[in-house]
């Protein structure tokens, strides 16, 4: 989640070989010859892909110099691009490549809300088991806090509002069905051939989908990842995030193991929906890699809402009692009486049984595909990889950017590297977090002299709601250039607010630019343009000055 300010350094001859050595210029052909060259292994009754009948397609070097020793043999492929996995990255790359005139096929596993070796669905993790269903459940769970807030504004209810779990699940699942349909339409309208089944690479230009072989000039691996759970006794009783998003009933008491963003988001969801929530983290603090003050602040605010954090506790076993309740045994003791134990302990790339070892695609220790250059090429020059399977920055917009950049690189004749600088991100905890740029710790390491501006205040809404809600905001400024290096917020609407400010941080604007911007009043966001005095000045030398800014935000903005 934490995003580097600089592009990762990657070096490889892969891109150079693609553009400078081997590949002839794209050949324009009004009727793609790739259709004519469909492999004999394809179903002979297969209909002409819409793309080929509807559009005039450019054909990208379907005839290609194959040998490295100069003895060039012509080879034809079924497709210019064959994508394995129709999640965020795969759909984006395939659609854009097809729009650029390439003949494209994508294979994807059959639909299921719970992923497995044999189930997935068009749209991928974000749409079916990640961002979208998660945010829908966040919306559902926020109401309870809003009901609590409403009393101070004069609302009373004769009876406590009731929540119907099955309505929420049914409506959420109907929306997922609608979205997977939309994604299929997007691919269809772009002229991409969608093949349902499990893809496996057979050789650098051939993919096997459930026994049928398809050849392609380029293969894109965009298979994403799946939840990972440690192999402790009783792990079969635990659920992962896929299952947690699709439970048949509300948990009475849930243990969530993990201190990352997914763990905190689910803690907020179940807490808001009135489950008793315990979070178990191995470390002292949640959200490793985030700004230290944000880590402290969010945990404090979540505790105030009734979530119990068990820090420095590693689970060792799950035990099921005769009446069905679960106990979690940790290094510090045993907590009993859980209806559910959820593990949010990371994800692993879906690289098993993909044929990668056979064709020589290099992988990292945790099974992620190693990209050997900044253009998402793998160690096999005709095979490319984008998204979570590469374990670079595992976020949907990043997978989209990588997919789009790859389409430009391969089919637009405009080689483009994904730009990893100042990627904004959010945690949809309650309260939520938004951040862009460097943490204070990273800024000190990279720039030495920085000024830190913070505000920790009671938002206007809390003055009448009477709830202990607060907001924390932070600007990190380079003391020598005045450039804003990092911007962090925890409080209502922070994801929405930080998305706007991310433009300024990415553009390299200075604190002076922020200061000359007029605030929108009364908002919490205006604090980012009205922070006048640094909370601390950090210099390479020993002197640090400044005052902590823990005053209540002036209600009338004066
Ligand atoms: C609970 C949760 C919440 C998240 N929340 C956010 C968020 O708020 N914001 C954000 O930016 N990101 C979020 N993410 C991360 C985001 O979902 C991923 O970064 C993104 O989906 C990655 O896209 P991708 O294309 O790499 O892979 P995926 O979207 O995972 O797509 C991979 C696809 O490949 C298919 N597949 C796998 N193997 C094969 C095979 N052999 N053959 C055919 N198909 C195959 C899979 O079925 C899947 O559909 C969240 C993730 C989770 C789990």
GROMACS .gro file of N, CA and C in nm, residues 219-223 361 369-371 375-378 383-390 392 402-403 406 420:
model
   78
  219UNK      N    1   0.215  -1.289  -2.486
  219UNK     CA    2   0.129  -1.344  -2.380
  219UNK      C    3   0.138  -1.249  -2.261
  220UNK      N    4   0.021  -1.214  -2.206
  220UNK     CA    5   0.019  -1.131  -2.086
  220UNK      C    6  -0.033  -1.213  -1.968
  221UNK      N    7   0.044  -1.214  -1.862
  221UNK     CA    8  -0.001  -1.283  -1.740
  221UNK      C    9  -0.054  -1.178  -1.644
  222UNK      N   10  -0.182  -1.186  -1.615
  222UNK     CA   11  -0.245  -1.090  -1.521
  222UNK      C   12  -0.339  -1.169  -1.432
  223UNK      N   13  -0.283  -1.269  -1.364
  223UNK     CA   14  -0.365  -1.363  -1.288
  223UNK      C   15  -0.386  -1.322  -1.143
  361UNK      N   16   0.996  -1.857  -1.706
  361UNK     CA   17   0.963  -1.724  -1.652
  361UNK      C   18   1.011  -1.720  -1.506
  369UNK      N   19   0.581  -1.293  -1.018
  369UNK     CA   20   0.658  -1.291  -1.142
  369UNK      C   21   0.755  -1.174  -1.139
  370UNK      N   22   0.879  -1.204  -1.174
  370UNK     CA   23   0.980  -1.099  -1.177
  370UNK      C   24   0.972  -1.026  -1.309
  371UNK      N   25   0.947  -0.897  -1.305
  371UNK     CA   26   0.955  -0.824  -1.432
  371UNK      C   27   1.098  -0.774  -1.446
  375UNK      N   28   0.904  -0.206  -1.847
  375UNK     CA   29   0.789  -0.213  -1.937
  375UNK      C   30   0.706  -0.339  -1.912
  376UNK      N   31   0.729  -0.404  -1.797
  376UNK     CA   32   0.653  -0.522  -1.754
  376UNK      C   33   0.685  -0.649  -1.831
  377UNK      N   34   0.805  -0.656  -1.887
  377UNK     CA   35   0.847  -0.777  -1.956
  377UNK      C   36   0.903  -0.877  -1.853
  378UNK      N   37   0.875  -1.005  -1.876
  378UNK     CA   38   0.932  -1.107  -1.788
  378UNK      C   39   1.066  -1.154  -1.845
  383UNK      N   40   0.667  -1.279  -2.315
  383UNK     CA   41   0.570  -1.293  -2.205
  383UNK      C   42   0.582  -1.172  -2.112
  384UNK      N   43   0.467  -1.111  -2.082
  384UNK     CA   44   0.460  -0.989  -2.005
  384UNK      C   45   0.374  -1.012  -1.882
  385UNK      N   46   0.387  -0.928  -1.781
  385UNK     CA   47   0.306  -0.948  -1.661
  385UNK      C   48   0.271  -0.814  -1.599
  386UNK      N   49   0.145  -0.799  -1.559
  386UNK     CA   50   0.101  -0.676  -1.492
  386UNK      C   51   0.015  -0.712  -1.370
  387UNK      N   52   0.002  -0.615  -1.281
  387UNK     CA   53  -0.089  -0.628  -1.168
  387UNK      C   54  -0.028  -0.702  -1.050
  388UNK      N   55  -0.115  -0.751  -0.964
  388UNK     CA   56  -0.073  -0.811  -0.837
  388UNK      C   57   0.022  -0.929  -0.855
  389UNK      N   58   0.013  -0.997  -0.968
  389UNK     CA   59   0.099  -1.113  -0.988
  389UNK      C   60   0.248  -1.074  -0.989
  390UNK      N   61   0.274  -0.946  -1.012
  390UNK     CA   62   0.414  -0.900  -1.011
  390UNK      C   63   0.453  -0.843  -0.874
  392UNK      N   64   0.423  -0.555  -0.733
  392UNK     CA   65   0.491  -0.425  -0.729
  392UNK      C   66   0.413  -0.336  -0.632
  402UNK      N   67  -0.055  -0.017  -1.534
  402UNK     CA   68   0.043  -0.108  -1.593
  402UNK      C   69  -0.014  -0.173  -1.721
  403UNK      N   70  -0.145  -0.208  -1.716
  403UNK     CA   71  -0.209  -0.268  -1.833
  403UNK      C   72  -0.213  -0.172  -1.950
  406UNK      N   73   0.128  -0.109  -2.097
  406UNK     CA   74   0.173  -0.223  -2.178
  406UNK      C   75   0.109  -0.220  -2.317
  420UNK      N   76   0.534   0.520  -1.107
  420UNK     CA   77   0.500   0.482  -0.970
  420UNK      C   78   0.518   0.597  -0.870
   0.00000   0.00000   0.00000
